[in-house]
Short mmCIF file of C-alpha atoms in Angstrom, two decimals:
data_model
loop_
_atom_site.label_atom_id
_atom_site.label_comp_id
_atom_site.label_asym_id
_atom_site.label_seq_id
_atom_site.Cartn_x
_atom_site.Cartn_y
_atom_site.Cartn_z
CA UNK A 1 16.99 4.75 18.84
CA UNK A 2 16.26 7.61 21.58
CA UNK A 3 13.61 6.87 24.25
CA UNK A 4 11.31 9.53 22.53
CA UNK A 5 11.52 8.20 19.14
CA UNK A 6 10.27 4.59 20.91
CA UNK A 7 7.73 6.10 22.73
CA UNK A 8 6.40 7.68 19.31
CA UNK A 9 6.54 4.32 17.58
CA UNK A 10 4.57 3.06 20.88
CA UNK A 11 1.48 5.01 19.44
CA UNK A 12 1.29 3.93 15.99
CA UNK A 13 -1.87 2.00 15.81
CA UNK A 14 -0.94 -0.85 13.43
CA UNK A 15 2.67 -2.82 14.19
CA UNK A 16 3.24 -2.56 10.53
CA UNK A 17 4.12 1.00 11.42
CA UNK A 18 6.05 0.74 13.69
CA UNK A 19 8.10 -1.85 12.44
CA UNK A 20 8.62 0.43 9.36
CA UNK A 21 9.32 3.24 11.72
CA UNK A 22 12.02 1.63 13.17
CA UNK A 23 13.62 0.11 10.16
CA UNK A 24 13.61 3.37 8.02
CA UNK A 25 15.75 4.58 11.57
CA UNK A 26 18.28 1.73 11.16
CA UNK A 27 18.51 2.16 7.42
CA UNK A 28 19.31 5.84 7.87
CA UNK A 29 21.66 4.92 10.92
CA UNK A 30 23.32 2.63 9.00
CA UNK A 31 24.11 4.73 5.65
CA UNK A 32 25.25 7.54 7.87
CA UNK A 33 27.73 5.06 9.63
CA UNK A 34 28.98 3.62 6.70
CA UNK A 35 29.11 5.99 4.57
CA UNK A 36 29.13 9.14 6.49
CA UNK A 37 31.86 7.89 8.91
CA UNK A 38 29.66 8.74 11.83
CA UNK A 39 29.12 7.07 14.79
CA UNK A 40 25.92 5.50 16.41
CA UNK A 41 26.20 7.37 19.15
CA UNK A 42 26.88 11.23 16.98
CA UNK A 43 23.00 10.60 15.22
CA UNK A 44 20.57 12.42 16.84
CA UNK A 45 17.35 12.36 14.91
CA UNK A 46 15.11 15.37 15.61
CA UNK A 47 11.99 16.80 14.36
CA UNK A 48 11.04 20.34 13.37
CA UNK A 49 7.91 21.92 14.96
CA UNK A 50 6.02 20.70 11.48
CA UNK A 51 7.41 17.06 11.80
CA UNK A 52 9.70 17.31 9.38
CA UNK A 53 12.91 14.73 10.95
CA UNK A 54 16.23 16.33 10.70
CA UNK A 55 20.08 15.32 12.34
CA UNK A 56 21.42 17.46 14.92
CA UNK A 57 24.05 19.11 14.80
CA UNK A 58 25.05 18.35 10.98
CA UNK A 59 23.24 20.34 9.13
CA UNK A 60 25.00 19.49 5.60
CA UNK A 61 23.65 16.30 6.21
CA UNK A 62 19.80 16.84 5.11
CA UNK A 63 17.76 13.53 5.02
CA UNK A 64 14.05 11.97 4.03
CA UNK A 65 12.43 8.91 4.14
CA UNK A 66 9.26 7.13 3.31
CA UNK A 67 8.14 3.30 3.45
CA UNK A 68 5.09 2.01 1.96
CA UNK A 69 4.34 -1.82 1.06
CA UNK A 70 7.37 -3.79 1.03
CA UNK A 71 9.88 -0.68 0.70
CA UNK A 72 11.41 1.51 2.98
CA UNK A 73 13.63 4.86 0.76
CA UNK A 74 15.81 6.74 1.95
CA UNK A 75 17.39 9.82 0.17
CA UNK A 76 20.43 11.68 1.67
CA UNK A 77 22.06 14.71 -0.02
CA UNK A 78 23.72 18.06 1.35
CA UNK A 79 20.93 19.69 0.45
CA UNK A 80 17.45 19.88 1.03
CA UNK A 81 15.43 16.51 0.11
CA UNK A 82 11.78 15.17 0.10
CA UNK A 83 10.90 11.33 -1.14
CA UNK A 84 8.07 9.54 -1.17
CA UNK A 85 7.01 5.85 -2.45
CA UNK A 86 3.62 4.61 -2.50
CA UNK A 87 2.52 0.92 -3.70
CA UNK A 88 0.05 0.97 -6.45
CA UNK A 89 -3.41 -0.64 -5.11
CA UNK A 90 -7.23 0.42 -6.19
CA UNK A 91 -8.02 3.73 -4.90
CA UNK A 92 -11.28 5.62 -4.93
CA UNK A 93 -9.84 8.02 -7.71
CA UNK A 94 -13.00 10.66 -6.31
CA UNK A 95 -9.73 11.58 -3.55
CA UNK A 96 -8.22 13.35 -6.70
CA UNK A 97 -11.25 15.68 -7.25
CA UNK A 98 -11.12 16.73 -4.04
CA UNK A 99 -7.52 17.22 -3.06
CA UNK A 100 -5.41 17.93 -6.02
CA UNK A 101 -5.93 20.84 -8.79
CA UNK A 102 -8.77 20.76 -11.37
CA UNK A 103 -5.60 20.00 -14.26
CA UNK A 104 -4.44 17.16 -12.27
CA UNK A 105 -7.52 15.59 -11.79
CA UNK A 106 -8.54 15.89 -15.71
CA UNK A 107 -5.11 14.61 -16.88
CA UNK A 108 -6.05 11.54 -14.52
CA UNK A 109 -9.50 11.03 -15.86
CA UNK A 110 -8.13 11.48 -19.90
CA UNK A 111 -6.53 8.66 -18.84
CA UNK A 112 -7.18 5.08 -20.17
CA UNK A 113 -8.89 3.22 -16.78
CA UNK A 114 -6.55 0.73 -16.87
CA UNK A 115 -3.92 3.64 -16.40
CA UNK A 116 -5.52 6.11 -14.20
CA UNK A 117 -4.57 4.56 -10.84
CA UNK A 118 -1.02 4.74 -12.45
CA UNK A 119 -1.31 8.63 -13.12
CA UNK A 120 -3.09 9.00 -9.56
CA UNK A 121 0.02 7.83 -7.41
CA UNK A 122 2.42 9.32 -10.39
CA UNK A 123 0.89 12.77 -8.91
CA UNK A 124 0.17 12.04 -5.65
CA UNK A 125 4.37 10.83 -5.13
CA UNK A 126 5.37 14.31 -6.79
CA UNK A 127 2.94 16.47 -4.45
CA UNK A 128 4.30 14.68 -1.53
CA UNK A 129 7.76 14.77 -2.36
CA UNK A 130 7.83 18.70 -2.54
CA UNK A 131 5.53 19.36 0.60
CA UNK A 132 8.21 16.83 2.36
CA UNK A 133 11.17 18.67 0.94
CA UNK A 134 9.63 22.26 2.01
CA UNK A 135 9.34 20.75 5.60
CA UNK A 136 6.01 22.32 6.17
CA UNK A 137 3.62 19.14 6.29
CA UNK A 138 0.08 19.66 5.23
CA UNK A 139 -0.02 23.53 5.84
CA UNK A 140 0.46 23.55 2.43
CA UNK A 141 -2.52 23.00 0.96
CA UNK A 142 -2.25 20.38 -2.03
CA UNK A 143 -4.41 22.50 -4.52
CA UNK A 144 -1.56 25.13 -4.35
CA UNK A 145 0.77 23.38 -6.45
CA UNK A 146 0.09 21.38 -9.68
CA UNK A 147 1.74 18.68 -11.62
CA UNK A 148 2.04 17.70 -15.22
CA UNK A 149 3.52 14.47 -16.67
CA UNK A 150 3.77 13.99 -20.37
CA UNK A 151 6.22 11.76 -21.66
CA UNK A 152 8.25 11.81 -17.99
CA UNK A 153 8.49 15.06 -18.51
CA UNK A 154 8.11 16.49 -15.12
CA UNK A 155 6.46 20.38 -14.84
CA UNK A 156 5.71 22.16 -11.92
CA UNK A 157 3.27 24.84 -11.28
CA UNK A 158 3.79 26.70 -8.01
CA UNK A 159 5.47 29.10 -6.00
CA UNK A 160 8.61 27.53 -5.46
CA UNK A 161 10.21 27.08 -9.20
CA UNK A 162 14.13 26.40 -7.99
CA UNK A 163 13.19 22.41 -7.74
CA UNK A 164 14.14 19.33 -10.01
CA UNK A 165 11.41 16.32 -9.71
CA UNK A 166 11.81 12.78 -10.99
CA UNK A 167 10.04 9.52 -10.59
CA UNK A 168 11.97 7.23 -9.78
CA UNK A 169 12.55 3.18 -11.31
CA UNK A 170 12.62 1.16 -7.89
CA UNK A 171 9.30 -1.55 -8.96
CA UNK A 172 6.81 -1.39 -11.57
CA UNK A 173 4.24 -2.02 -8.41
CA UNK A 174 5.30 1.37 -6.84
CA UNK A 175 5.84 4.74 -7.55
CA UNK A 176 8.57 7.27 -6.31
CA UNK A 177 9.51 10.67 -6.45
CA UNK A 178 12.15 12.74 -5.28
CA UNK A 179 12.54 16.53 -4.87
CA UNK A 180 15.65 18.10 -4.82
CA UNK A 181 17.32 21.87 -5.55
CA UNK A 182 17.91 22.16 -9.11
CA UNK A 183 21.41 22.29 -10.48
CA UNK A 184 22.13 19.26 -8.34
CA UNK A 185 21.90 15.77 -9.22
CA UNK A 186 21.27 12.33 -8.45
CA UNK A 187 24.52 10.08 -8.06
CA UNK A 188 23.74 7.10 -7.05
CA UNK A 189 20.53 4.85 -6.16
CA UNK A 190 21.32 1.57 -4.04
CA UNK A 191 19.19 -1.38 -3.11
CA UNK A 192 19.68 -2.86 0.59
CA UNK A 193 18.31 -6.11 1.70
CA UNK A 194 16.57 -5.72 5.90
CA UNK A 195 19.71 -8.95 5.82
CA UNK A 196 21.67 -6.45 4.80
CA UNK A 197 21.02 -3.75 7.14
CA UNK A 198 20.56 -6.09 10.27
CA UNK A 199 23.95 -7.68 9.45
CA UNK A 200 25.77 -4.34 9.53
CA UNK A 201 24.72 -3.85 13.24
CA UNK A 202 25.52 -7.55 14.37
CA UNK A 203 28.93 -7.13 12.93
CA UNK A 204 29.32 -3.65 14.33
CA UNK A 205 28.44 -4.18 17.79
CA UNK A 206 31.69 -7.31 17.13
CA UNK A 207 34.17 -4.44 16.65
#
């Protein structure tokens, strides 16, 4: 981890963020090691001017993260990539009037109430999986783009229309989306223990 990137955990107000910080740096560290064949020393995580985090000096090696709860994900492809994952807890559903599109907020509110917290983060994942992927943070203004689940079927109203969207299976306590270019796919999705990723640097630092 580079002296800036500690001195930006530093600031995080709660140490549940910054503990998250940091392990959503090892877990990247350590897929890009393992998999990628790189070496601790070779990652160099930056940030655009909009925040979005980014490896120098590989750019086929595109990268995003999110941790929320329990569960730091991580999604890695040669393309570009946005994830999010947020735990399902009571939420003033009023935040949906406000910040997403009139059709979102109705499709929450046709709802059943025992299912309308459900839809809430269902939308909320997808809109902040695509402003993640397009890198440009909350410039873009979440009533811009709209959302429609039916049936997992995924539609997307907006300017950008070269995207695939899914919500992903990880817990039934949590909902995640990805955003990816369309045409490509997912290939694999892997579960890692913190025992897991912990263990990989003890038993590196032995070699």
């Amino acid at each position: 981890m580079t002296k800036e990137r500690a001195a930006n955990t530093s600031n995080f107000r709660f140490d549940k963020n910054k503990i998250d910080a940091i392990l959503s740096e090892l877990l990247l560290r350590a897929i890009l090691c393992q998999q990628f064949h790189l070496k601790n020393n070779q990652i160099n995580i930056q940030k655009t001017k909009l925040g979005k985090p980014y490896l120098e000096g590989f750019p086929n090696i595109q990268f995003n993260y999110s941790h929320s709860g329990d569960y730091i994900i991580l999604g890695i492809s040669d393309k570009k990539v946005g994830i999010d994952i947020e735990e399902i807890t009571p939420i003033d559903l009023s935040i949906a009037e406000h910040y997403f599109c009139s059709k979102e907020y109705s499709a929450i509110m046709a709802e059943r109430e025992e299912h309308q917290v459900e839809t809430f983060f269902s939308i909320w994942c997808l809109k902040e999986s695509y402003v993640k992927y397009t890198g440009k943070g909350m410039t873009i203004p979440l009533t811009s783009f709209c959302f429609t689940v039916r049936d997992e079927v995924i539609q997307f109203e907006g300017k950008d229309e070269n995207m695939r969207f899914e919500l992903l299976p990880i817990s039934e306590y949590y909902k995640t989306a990805i955003c990816y270019q369309d045409k490509e796919r997912i290939d694999s999705i892997e579960e890692r223990t913190l025992q897991e990723i912990l263990r990989y640097f003890d038993t590196s630092k032995e070699k």
